[in-house]
């Protein structure tokens, strides 16, 4: 380990392997980390024994949706997080780095339905002996009509069984990638503890008036049969037709609107135009009659009406789209819903249609899909003469549930909402201020948060009409008529949580009073998956748990330090977590957020299952190694998309192998016997005070600069910039410095027969040791396996590189003195020029140079080369005069490092050794 008091590194050198390579390192070191508990988190204590929050770096790790398939996007973003975690650990922090699994939600249910060939029928009772008809359907979709109906409890058990299998695959991936997660700190979003947290938070929201229920229009997915929140919307292009339809005044004069949804004519409550539209200003306040149904509706003004869209006047139906909801609320229009939750037209003629002909037409559409109903209505419009011309094809943007296949409908139903600033302007302003407090990495992502908050048009709909998820902890009294009293929910006490109201009974009631007059009924809806995921900081830090260990954990880790996540879920996960922490804890949930970009395929298209361009992460890890794949991921900046590039992985693999080879070379010097095999273990002291040669001191100066700049970049969450700095100097160190100093390090006599002094040899050994030991630590967050291997060559039995300290610049600055860090660049270019002579002559690099002149671009270059001339001459095999001059040319700017060679002469190439028989 590094002695921080005197900066001397005491190395306990282990025996070196005959051959080095990256294969096999992952299994070796994963096992060691598990056995040693390298990444296990323990609560640090201050001098009084209290949890020391300042000593902790806590990470709110994204819980992946385990029903989803693995792809390299997971590797990409989780590598970024792990680099940060490893760096903070080396900076002396106790890193709290848990992992969760997002089990609940629609994706899990959909996968279970298809995997086992089942569906829920709430009328069925639990069957403890149920066995599903399938155990995996090889990706084939099982149609709903072929799925076996089972009870809700049976279905939930299958969800739990399948997610447990999926979680093993995810954990295997993270382990193979080398993530430094404490695997004792795991949770499930559907488990007992998360349910207790989610239900407790909801009950407190309810008590404070932040959670409420109401009958209101909500976006509805007819496939999943559930309400959908604004944050889960995805706007997609959808084929449609514009229909020019006549509404008529009392005298039969037409006024035309254009609509893509004529099947909603029966739901029309008004015609709306912009108040500034001169074409329609004279009509505001007048009435017209809807075609076919003869319903009297007003013509009204609203600023959201678009003058340049269609006819400039539109019908407001309850409901065709989000704008209809806005108009309905603002103008206090009548509620006239005609679409059921299944996406079909209601089964009875609504009471606002009194015309007998209109009633007959509506009866033709009863129970029909919207597509079929549209055909019926259009045909009747042709017959009545109210359709002007034929429908015109158009492309329209339509809302879909992000995981759905059909356009969303808007239906009216009782739902639960949580305040989020969508209707409360004071809360909106507070959440915008929270956004200013949060450190976004990169900072330009902040505007996405602000745009989302400013664009909210309603509170957060948190209820879902599904089965696998966290239940609302509520019951309702049932009145004498058998109707639930939704205005007076029955709540449990917090010490009773978690509960399932469909199985548990509220205090003061018995099970036989369930769903009977005078008794109670359970809330059957469950919480939206984000309603649980938005509480991950509270879940992982054990918020409000009664035991002392949990209380200490919360004090040590909350508010958390980092939320890493994808840029596409700022509106969902990041924002909703901010909302929950603001309402409950009155603070930010974390100080920083690191936002990763997307992975693009080689054609620069986003990878997705639907496009069929996803790469399974196991393949590149097995092909190139985890360090190489991590190198590719870590080379990308936060917030920017990156192309899947196996070429980058090859470079990463080469970097890992080079680190192994260079370190072995440096440690093997002086430890070889007569048979040239590496000898037994030994030790070494690398004292910066022993760095005495000018070239070696220049290397220390450059290393100090790299450490200082890399540290600055890492502190700014710019891990890719730090990697570039470290890697660039590492290759310069290997390609230039090691080549220049190799002979001196071995103590080899130069061309004149002069042997380097013991101090010069010691200086080379020390520089090699200090440099490569520093590179092991600098590269450790990026390449944990290769760096752990070389660390144990240098520090046998002294612990992991990942619990060692991140290097600081001061010891290397002390060794450098006033040395010019550019000296290594000058010397490297000089050596490259000498070797270039031989390349041009197409002779061996061992060919002697009888004489040469090195021409530097300026006096500083001449001085730098002069100071390292002995090493340059020896590395370049210069046996005769080697002189240095300043290039007298206007083409050589003073600030550029340029070296040219002239007046040179090559000797005879060495004779080739005969091949051994």
Coordinates of C-alpha atoms in Angstrom, one line a residue, residues 97-329:
X97 CA -24.0 0.6 -3.9
X98 CA -27.1 -1.6 -3.7
X99 CA -29.0 -3.3 -6.5
X100 CA -32.7 -3.7 -7.0
X101 CA -35.0 -5.6 -9.4
X102 CA -38.1 -3.9 -10.8
X103 CA -40.5 -6.8 -10.8
X104 CA -43.9 -5.2 -11.0
X105 CA -45.8 -3.5 -13.7
X106 CA -47.4 -4.3 -17.1
X107 CA -44.2 -5.7 -18.8
X108 CA -44.0 -8.5 -16.1
X109 CA -47.7 -9.4 -16.5
X110 CA -47.4 -9.5 -20.3
X111 CA -44.4 -11.7 -20.1
X112 CA -46.0 -14.1 -17.6
X113 CA -49.2 -14.3 -19.7
X114 CA -47.2 -15.3 -22.7
X115 CA -44.6 -17.5 -20.9
X116 CA -47.1 -19.6 -19.0
X117 CA -50.1 -19.2 -21.3
X118 CA -52.5 -17.9 -18.5
X119 CA -54.6 -14.8 -17.8
X120 CA -56.4 -13.5 -14.7
X121 CA -60.1 -14.1 -14.0
X122 CA -60.9 -12.3 -10.7
X123 CA -64.0 -14.4 -10.3
X124 CA -61.9 -17.6 -9.8
X125 CA -60.7 -18.8 -6.4
X126 CA -57.1 -19.6 -5.6
X127 CA -55.9 -23.1 -6.6
X128 CA -52.9 -24.1 -4.5
X129 CA -52.2 -27.1 -6.8
X130 CA -52.3 -25.1 -10.1
X131 CA -49.7 -26.0 -12.7
X132 CA -49.4 -23.7 -15.7
X133 CA -50.0 -25.2 -19.2
X134 CA -46.6 -24.0 -20.4
X135 CA -43.1 -23.3 -19.0
X136 CA -41.9 -21.0 -21.7
X137 CA -43.3 -20.6 -25.2
X138 CA -40.1 -20.0 -27.1
X139 CA -41.1 -16.4 -27.9
X140 CA -44.4 -17.4 -29.5
X141 CA -47.3 -15.2 -28.5
X142 CA -50.3 -17.0 -26.9
X143 CA -53.5 -15.4 -27.9
X144 CA -55.9 -14.3 -25.1
X145 CA -58.5 -16.8 -26.2
X146 CA -56.0 -19.7 -25.7
X147 CA -54.8 -18.5 -22.3
X148 CA -56.0 -20.5 -19.3
X149 CA -58.0 -18.4 -16.8
X150 CA -56.6 -18.4 -13.2
X151 CA -57.2 -16.5 -10.0
X152 CA -55.3 -13.3 -9.2
X153 CA -53.3 -15.0 -6.4
X154 CA -52.2 -17.8 -8.7
X155 CA -51.2 -15.2 -11.3
X156 CA -49.1 -13.3 -8.8
X157 CA -47.3 -16.4 -7.7
X158 CA -46.4 -17.1 -11.4
X159 CA -45.1 -13.5 -11.7
X160 CA -42.9 -14.0 -8.6
X161 CA -41.6 -17.3 -9.9
X162 CA -40.6 -16.0 -13.4
X163 CA -39.1 -12.8 -12.1
X164 CA -36.9 -14.8 -9.7
X165 CA -35.5 -16.7 -12.8
X166 CA -34.9 -13.5 -14.7
X167 CA -33.1 -11.8 -11.8
X168 CA -30.5 -14.5 -11.8
X169 CA -29.7 -13.7 -15.5
X170 CA -29.3 -10.0 -14.6
X171 CA -27.1 -10.7 -11.6
X172 CA -24.9 -12.9 -13.7
X173 CA -24.5 -10.1 -16.2
X174 CA -23.5 -7.5 -13.6
X175 CA -21.1 -9.9 -12.0
X176 CA -19.5 -10.8 -15.3
X177 CA -19.1 -7.1 -16.0
X178 CA -17.2 -6.6 -12.7
X179 CA -19.6 -4.2 -11.1
X180 CA -18.6 -3.4 -7.5
X181 CA -22.1 -3.9 -6.1
X182 CA -22.7 -5.1 -2.5
X183 CA -24.8 -8.1 -3.3
X184 CA -26.1 -8.2 0.3
X185 CA -27.9 -5.0 -0.5
X186 CA -30.6 -6.1 -2.9
X187 CA -34.3 -5.5 -3.0
X188 CA -37.4 -6.2 -5.2
X189 CA -40.0 -3.6 -6.0
X190 CA -42.7 -6.1 -5.2
X191 CA -41.2 -7.4 -2.0
X192 CA -42.5 -7.0 1.6
X193 CA -40.2 -4.1 2.5
X194 CA -40.8 -2.0 -0.7
X195 CA -44.5 -2.6 -0.4
X196 CA -44.4 -1.3 3.2
X197 CA -42.5 1.8 2.1
X198 CA -44.8 2.5 -0.9
X199 CA -48.0 2.0 1.2
X200 CA -46.7 4.0 4.1
X201 CA -45.7 6.9 1.8
X202 CA -49.1 6.7 0.1
X203 CA -51.0 6.9 3.4
X204 CA -49.0 9.9 4.4
X205 CA -49.7 11.5 1.0
X206 CA -53.4 10.8 1.6
X207 CA -53.4 12.3 5.0
X208 CA -51.7 15.5 3.8
X209 CA -54.2 15.8 0.9
X210 CA -51.5 15.1 -1.7
X211 CA -53.1 11.9 -2.9
X212 CA -56.8 12.0 -4.0
X213 CA -59.3 10.1 -6.1
X214 CA -61.8 11.3 -8.5
X215 CA -63.8 10.3 -11.5
X216 CA -62.0 11.9 -14.4
X217 CA -61.0 11.3 -18.0
X218 CA -57.9 9.2 -18.2
X219 CA -55.8 7.8 -21.0
X220 CA -56.7 4.1 -21.4
X221 CA -54.9 1.2 -23.0
X222 CA -57.5 -1.1 -24.4
X223 CA -55.0 -4.0 -24.7
X224 CA -53.7 -3.9 -21.1
X225 CA -57.0 -2.7 -19.8
X226 CA -55.5 0.0 -17.6
X227 CA -55.1 3.7 -17.2
X228 CA -51.8 5.3 -18.4
X229 CA -50.0 8.3 -16.9
X230 CA -48.8 11.3 -18.9
X231 CA -45.2 10.3 -18.4
X232 CA -45.8 6.9 -20.1
X233 CA -47.1 8.3 -23.3
X234 CA -45.3 7.9 -26.6
X235 CA -46.4 9.9 -29.6
X236 CA -46.4 7.8 -32.8
X237 CA -47.4 8.5 -36.4
X238 CA -50.6 6.8 -37.3
X239 CA -52.5 6.4 -40.6
X240 CA -55.8 8.1 -40.7
X241 CA -58.3 10.0 -42.9
X242 CA -59.6 13.6 -42.7
X243 CA -63.4 13.7 -43.1
X244 CA -65.0 17.0 -44.0
X245 CA -68.3 16.9 -42.1
X246 CA -71.2 19.4 -42.0
X247 CA -72.8 20.6 -38.7
X248 CA -75.9 22.7 -39.5
X249 CA -77.6 25.8 -38.1
X250 CA -81.3 25.8 -37.4
X251 CA -82.0 26.8 -41.0
X252 CA -79.8 24.0 -42.5
X253 CA -76.8 26.2 -43.3
X254 CA -73.7 24.1 -43.0
X255 CA -70.5 24.8 -41.1
X256 CA -67.8 22.4 -41.8
X257 CA -65.3 20.7 -39.5
X258 CA -62.6 18.2 -40.4
X259 CA -62.1 15.2 -38.2
X260 CA -60.1 11.9 -38.2
X261 CA -62.6 10.4 -35.7
X262 CA -66.1 10.7 -37.1
X263 CA -67.1 7.7 -34.9
X264 CA -67.1 10.2 -32.0
X265 CA -69.8 12.5 -33.5
X266 CA -72.3 11.2 -30.9
X267 CA -69.9 12.4 -28.1
X268 CA -69.7 16.0 -29.4
X269 CA -70.4 18.7 -26.8
X270 CA -69.3 21.8 -28.8
X271 CA -67.5 23.3 -31.8
X272 CA -64.4 25.2 -30.9
X273 CA -62.5 27.9 -32.8
X274 CA -59.7 30.3 -31.9
X275 CA -61.0 33.6 -30.5
X276 CA -58.8 35.5 -32.9
X277 CA -60.1 33.6 -36.0
X278 CA -62.1 36.2 -37.9
X279 CA -63.8 33.5 -39.9
X280 CA -65.7 32.2 -36.9
X281 CA -65.9 35.2 -34.5
X282 CA -69.5 36.0 -35.7
X283 CA -70.6 32.5 -34.8
X284 CA -69.4 32.4 -31.1
X285 CA -72.4 31.9 -28.8
X286 CA -74.6 30.4 -31.6
X287 CA -75.7 26.8 -31.8
X288 CA -75.6 24.1 -34.5
X289 CA -76.8 20.6 -34.7
X290 CA -74.6 17.5 -35.1
X291 CA -75.0 15.5 -38.3
X292 CA -76.9 12.2 -38.0
X293 CA -77.7 12.6 -34.2
X294 CA -79.2 16.1 -34.3
X295 CA -77.8 17.1 -30.9
X296 CA -77.7 20.8 -30.3
X297 CA -74.2 22.0 -29.5
X298 CA -72.7 25.6 -29.0
X299 CA -69.9 27.2 -31.0
X300 CA -67.3 28.5 -28.5
X301 CA -63.9 30.1 -28.4
X302 CA -60.7 28.7 -26.9
X303 CA -57.1 29.9 -27.5
X304 CA -55.8 26.3 -27.9
X305 CA -57.8 25.9 -31.2
X306 CA -55.4 26.0 -34.1
X307 CA -56.4 28.4 -36.9
X308 CA -54.2 26.7 -39.5
X309 CA -55.2 23.1 -38.8
X310 CA -58.0 21.6 -40.9
X311 CA -60.9 23.9 -41.2
X312 CA -59.8 26.0 -38.2
X313 CA -62.8 24.9 -36.2
X314 CA -63.1 21.5 -34.5
X315 CA -65.6 19.4 -32.6
X316 CA -64.9 18.7 -28.9
X317 CA -65.9 15.2 -28.1
X318 CA -65.6 13.6 -24.6
X319 CA -63.0 12.4 -25.4
X320 CA -61.0 12.1 -28.6
X321 CA -57.6 13.5 -27.4
X322 CA -55.9 15.5 -24.7
X323 CA -57.1 18.8 -26.2
X324 CA -60.7 17.7 -25.8
X325 CA -60.0 17.3 -22.0
X326 CA -58.6 20.8 -21.8
X327 CA -61.6 22.3 -23.6
X328 CA -64.0 20.3 -21.6
X329 CA -62.5 21.5 -18.3

